[in-house]
Tab-separated table of C-alpha atoms in Angstrom:
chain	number	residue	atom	x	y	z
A	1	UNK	CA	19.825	14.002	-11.007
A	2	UNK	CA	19.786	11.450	-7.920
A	3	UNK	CA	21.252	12.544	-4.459
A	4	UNK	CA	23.790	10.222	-3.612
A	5	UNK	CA	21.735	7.282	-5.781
A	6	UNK	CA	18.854	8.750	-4.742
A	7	UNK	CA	20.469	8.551	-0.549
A	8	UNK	CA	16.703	9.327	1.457
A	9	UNK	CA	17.269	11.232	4.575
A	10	UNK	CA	14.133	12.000	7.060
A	11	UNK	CA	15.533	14.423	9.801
A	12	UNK	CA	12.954	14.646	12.715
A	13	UNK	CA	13.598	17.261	15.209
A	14	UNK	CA	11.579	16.925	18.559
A	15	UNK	CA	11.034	20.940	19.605
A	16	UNK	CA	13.293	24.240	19.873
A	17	UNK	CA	13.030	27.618	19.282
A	18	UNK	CA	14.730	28.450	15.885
A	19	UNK	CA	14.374	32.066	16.335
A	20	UNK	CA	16.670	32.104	19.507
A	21	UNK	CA	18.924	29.559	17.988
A	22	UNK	CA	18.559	26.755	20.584
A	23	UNK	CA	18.316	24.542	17.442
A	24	UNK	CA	21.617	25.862	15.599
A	25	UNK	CA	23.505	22.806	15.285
A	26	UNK	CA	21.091	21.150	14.236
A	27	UNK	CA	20.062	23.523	11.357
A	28	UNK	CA	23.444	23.778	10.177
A	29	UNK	CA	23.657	19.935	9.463
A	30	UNK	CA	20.674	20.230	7.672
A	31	UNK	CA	22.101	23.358	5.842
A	32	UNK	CA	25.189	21.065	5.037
A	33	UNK	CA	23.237	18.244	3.358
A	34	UNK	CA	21.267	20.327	1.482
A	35	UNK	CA	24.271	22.096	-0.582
A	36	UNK	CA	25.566	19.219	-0.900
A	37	UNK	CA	22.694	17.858	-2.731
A	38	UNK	CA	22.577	21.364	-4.816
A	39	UNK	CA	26.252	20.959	-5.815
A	40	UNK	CA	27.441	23.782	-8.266
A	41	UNK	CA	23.537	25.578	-7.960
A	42	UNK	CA	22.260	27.544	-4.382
A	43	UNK	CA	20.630	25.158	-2.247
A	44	UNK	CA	16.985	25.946	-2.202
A	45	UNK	CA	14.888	24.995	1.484
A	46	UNK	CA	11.061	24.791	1.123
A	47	UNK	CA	8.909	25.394	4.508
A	48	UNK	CA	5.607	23.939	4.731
A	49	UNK	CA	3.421	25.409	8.011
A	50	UNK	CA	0.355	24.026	7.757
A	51	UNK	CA	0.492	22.692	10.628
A	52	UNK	CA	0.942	26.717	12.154
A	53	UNK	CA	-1.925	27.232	9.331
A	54	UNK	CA	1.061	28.971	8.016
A	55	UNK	CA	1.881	31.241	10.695
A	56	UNK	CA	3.963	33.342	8.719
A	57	UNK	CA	6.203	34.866	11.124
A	58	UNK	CA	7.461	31.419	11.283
A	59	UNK	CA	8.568	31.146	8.307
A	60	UNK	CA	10.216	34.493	8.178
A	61	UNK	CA	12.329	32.949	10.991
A	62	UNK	CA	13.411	30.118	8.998
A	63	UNK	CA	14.381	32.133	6.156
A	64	UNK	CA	16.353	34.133	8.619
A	65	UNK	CA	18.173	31.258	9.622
A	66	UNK	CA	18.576	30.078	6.544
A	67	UNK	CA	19.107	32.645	4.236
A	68	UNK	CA	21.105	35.053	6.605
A	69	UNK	CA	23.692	32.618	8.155
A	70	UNK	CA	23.972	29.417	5.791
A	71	UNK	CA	23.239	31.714	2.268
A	72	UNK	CA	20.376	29.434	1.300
A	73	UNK	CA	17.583	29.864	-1.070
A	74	UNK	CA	14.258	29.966	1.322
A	75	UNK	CA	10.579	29.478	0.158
A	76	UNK	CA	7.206	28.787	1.446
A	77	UNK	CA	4.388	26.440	0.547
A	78	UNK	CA	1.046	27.774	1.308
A	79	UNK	CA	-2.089	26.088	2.202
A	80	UNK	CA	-3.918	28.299	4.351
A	81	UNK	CA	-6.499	30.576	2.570
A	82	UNK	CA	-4.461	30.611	-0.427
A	83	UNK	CA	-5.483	28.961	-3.950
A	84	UNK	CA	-1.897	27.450	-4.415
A	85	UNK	CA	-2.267	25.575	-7.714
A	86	UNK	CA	-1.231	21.831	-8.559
A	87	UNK	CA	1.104	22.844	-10.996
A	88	UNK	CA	2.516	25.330	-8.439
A	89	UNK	CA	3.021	22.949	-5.708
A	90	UNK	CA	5.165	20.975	-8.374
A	91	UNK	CA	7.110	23.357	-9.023
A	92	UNK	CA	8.620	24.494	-5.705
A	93	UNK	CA	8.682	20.811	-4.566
A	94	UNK	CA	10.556	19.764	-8.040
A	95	UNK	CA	13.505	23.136	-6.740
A	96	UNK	CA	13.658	21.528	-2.979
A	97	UNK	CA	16.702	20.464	-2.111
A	98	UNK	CA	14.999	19.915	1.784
A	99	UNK	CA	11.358	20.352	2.278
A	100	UNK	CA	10.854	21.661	6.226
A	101	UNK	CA	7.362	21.369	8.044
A	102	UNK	CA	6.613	23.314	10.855
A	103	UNK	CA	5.382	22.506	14.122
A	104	UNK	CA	1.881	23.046	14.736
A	105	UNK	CA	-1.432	21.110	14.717
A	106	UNK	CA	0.085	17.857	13.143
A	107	UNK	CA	-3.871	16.111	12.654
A	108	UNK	CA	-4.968	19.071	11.136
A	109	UNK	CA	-1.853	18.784	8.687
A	110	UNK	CA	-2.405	15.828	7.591
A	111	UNK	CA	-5.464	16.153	6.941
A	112	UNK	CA	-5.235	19.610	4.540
A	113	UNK	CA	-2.400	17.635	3.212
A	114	UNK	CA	-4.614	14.488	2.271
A	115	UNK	CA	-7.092	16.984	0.624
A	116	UNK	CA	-4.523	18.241	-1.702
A	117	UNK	CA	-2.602	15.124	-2.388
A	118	UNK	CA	0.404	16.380	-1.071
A	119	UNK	CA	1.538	13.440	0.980
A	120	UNK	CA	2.060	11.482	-2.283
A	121	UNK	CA	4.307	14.600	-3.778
A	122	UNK	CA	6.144	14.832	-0.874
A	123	UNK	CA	7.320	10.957	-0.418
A	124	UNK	CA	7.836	11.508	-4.142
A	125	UNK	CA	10.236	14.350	-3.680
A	126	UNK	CA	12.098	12.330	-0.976
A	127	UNK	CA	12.485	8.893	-3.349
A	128	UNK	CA	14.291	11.163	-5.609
A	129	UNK	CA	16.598	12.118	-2.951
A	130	UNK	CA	15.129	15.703	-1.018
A	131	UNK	CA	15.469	15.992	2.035
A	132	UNK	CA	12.621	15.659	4.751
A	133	UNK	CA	13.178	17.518	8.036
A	134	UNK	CA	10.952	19.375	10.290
A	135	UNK	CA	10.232	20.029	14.296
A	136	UNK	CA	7.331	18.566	16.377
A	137	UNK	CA	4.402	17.695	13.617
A	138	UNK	CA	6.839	17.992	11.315
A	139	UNK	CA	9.166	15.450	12.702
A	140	UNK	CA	6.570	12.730	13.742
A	141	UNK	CA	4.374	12.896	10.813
A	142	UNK	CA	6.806	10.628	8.808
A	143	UNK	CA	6.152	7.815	11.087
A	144	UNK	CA	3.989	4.892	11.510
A	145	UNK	CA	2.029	6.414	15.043
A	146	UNK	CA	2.914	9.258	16.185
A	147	UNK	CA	2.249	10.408	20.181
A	148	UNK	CA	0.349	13.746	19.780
A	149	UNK	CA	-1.292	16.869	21.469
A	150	UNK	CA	-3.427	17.516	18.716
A	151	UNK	CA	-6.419	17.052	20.716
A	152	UNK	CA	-5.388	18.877	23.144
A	153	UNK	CA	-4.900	22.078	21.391
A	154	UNK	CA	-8.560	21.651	19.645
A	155	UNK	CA	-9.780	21.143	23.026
A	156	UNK	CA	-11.282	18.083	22.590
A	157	UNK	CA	-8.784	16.296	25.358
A	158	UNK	CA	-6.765	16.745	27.948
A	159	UNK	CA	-4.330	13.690	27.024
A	160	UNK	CA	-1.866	13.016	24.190
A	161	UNK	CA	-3.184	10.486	22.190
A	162	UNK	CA	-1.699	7.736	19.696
A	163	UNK	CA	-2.050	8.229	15.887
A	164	UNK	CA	-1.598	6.765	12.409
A	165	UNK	CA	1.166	8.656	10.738
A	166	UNK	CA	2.580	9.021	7.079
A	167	UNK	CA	4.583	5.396	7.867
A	168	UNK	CA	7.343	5.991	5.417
A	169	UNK	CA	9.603	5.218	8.915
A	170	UNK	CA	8.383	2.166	10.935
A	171	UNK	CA	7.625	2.891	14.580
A	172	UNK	CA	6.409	5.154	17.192
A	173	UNK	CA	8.026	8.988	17.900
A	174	UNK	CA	7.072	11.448	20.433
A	175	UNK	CA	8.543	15.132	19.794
A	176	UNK	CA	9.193	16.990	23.151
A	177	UNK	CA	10.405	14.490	25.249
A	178	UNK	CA	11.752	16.617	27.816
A	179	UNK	CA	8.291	17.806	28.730
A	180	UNK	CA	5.898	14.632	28.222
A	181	UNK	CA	8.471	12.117	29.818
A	182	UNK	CA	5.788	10.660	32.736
A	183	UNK	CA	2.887	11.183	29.976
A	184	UNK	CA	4.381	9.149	27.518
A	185	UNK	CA	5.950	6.539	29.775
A	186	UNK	CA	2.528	5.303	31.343
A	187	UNK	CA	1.265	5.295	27.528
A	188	UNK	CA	3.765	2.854	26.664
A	189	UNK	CA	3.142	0.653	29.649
A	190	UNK	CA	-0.454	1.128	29.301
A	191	UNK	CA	-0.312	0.231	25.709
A	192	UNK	CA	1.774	-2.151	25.652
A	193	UNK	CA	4.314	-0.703	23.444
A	194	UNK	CA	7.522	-2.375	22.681
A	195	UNK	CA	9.784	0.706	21.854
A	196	UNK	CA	8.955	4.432	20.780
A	197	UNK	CA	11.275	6.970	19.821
A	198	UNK	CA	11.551	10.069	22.107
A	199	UNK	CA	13.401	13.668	20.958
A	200	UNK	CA	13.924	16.504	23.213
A	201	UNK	CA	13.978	19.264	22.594
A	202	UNK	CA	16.767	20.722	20.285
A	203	UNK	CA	17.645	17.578	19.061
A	204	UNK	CA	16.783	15.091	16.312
A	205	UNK	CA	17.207	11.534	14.821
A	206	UNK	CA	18.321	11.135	11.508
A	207	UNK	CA	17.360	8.061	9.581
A	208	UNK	CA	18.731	7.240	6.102
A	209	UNK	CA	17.168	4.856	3.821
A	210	UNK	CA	14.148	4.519	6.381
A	211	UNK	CA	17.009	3.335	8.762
A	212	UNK	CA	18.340	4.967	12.002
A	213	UNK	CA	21.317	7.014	11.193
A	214	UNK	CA	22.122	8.710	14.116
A	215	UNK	CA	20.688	11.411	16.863
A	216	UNK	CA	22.219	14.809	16.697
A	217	UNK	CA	22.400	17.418	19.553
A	218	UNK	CA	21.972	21.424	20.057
A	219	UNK	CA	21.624	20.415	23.694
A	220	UNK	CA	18.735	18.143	24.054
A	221	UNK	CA	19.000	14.384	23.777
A	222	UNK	CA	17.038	11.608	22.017
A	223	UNK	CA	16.302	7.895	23.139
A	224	UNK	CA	14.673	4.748	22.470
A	225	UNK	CA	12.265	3.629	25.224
A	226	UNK	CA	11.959	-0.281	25.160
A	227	UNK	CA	9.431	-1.900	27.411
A	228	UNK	CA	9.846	-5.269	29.163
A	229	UNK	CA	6.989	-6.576	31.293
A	230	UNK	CA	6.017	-2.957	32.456
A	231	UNK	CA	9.786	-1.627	32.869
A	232	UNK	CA	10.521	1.400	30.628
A	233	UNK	CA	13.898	1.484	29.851
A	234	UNK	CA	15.675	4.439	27.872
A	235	UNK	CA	18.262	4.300	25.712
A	236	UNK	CA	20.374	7.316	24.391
A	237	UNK	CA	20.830	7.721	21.194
């Protein structure tokens, strides 16, 4: 069965704290989408926390959420220390109706993720219409370059640096906008960067068929920062 012909939907969240709600609103669209895709059968949400090296108390929030107030299947996929088999990994990915990745050590992701081949079984899952979402990592991942702290938590720098993402969505993102707004601003002037996308906290951009969609709110705000001659401009979106 194809979603909509096969509709692709990448939700990218920039931060929040699901366990005190702050990203509500933002979880219930997702919620929304994914019964829709399920139809007459429960809608069934995978998390992936590698980046967290699935820090399970993380995910018992999100099946908390997601189970307890919009009555949605909730499962894991784990990475960490666990001998999850191919065949497996198949078949929770082949029940998704939206696959959620955590926040977390988005280099580090990627890179258990290349070692296991799940990259290609993910953009698989979403050409066949499953939703992507996820907060932080899991929201910049899906693009091009993504602005990240992920040398700064392994303590090998005390700047956010510029890195190549998934690319199934063209363009720069930076999660957290709220708190890196003067960081990321002299990296785009420095750099030279025409436009990146920048989420706040407890909000997100949608983007269907790898094209913006829309930003939606559970209080924070999203933007596009263009750059002309050194002048930063944002726009909300």
């Amino acid at each position: 069965m194809c979603y909509n012909v096969c509709m692709r939907r990448i939700i990218a969240i920039g931060g929040g704290d699901m366990k005190l709600k702050t990203t509500l609103q933002i979880d219930e669209y997702i919620a929304k989408l994914a019964k829709e895709r399920a139809g007459d059968k429960r809608a069934y949400g995978l998390y992936i926390g590698t980046a967290s090296h699935d820090f399970m108390p993380a995910f018992n929030t999100f099946r908390k959420t997601y189970t307890s107030v919009f009555d949605i299947k909730a499962d894991c996929l784990l990475l960490e220390n666990v001998e999850t088999s191919d065949e497996r990994i198949d078949e929770k990915l082949s029940k998704a109706d939206f696959i959620y990745v955590s926040g977390g050590d988005t280099l580090y992701m990627l890179k258990k993720w290349k070692e296991r081949g799940l990259i290609e079984k993910l953009l698989s899952a979403y050409e066949r219409g499953v939703i992507l979402t996820g907060r932080s990592a899991g929201a910049i991942c899906w693009f091009e370059t993504m602005y990240t702290d992920s040398e700064i938590m392994n303590g090998q720098s005390e700047e956010y640096k510029l890195y190549e993402g998934i690319g199934r969505l063209k363009g720069i993102c930076s999660p957290h906008f709220n708190l890196r707004e003067k960081d990321l601003t002299k990296t785009v002037i420095d750099n030279n960067l025409q436009s990146v996308y920048a989420i706040e906290d407890n909000s997100a951009i949608e983007f269907v068929n790898e094209t913006f969609s829309k930003s939606i709110s559970s209080g924070g705000n999203s933007y596009l920062l263009t750059n002309e001659n050194g002048k930063v401009t944002k726009k909300l979106l």
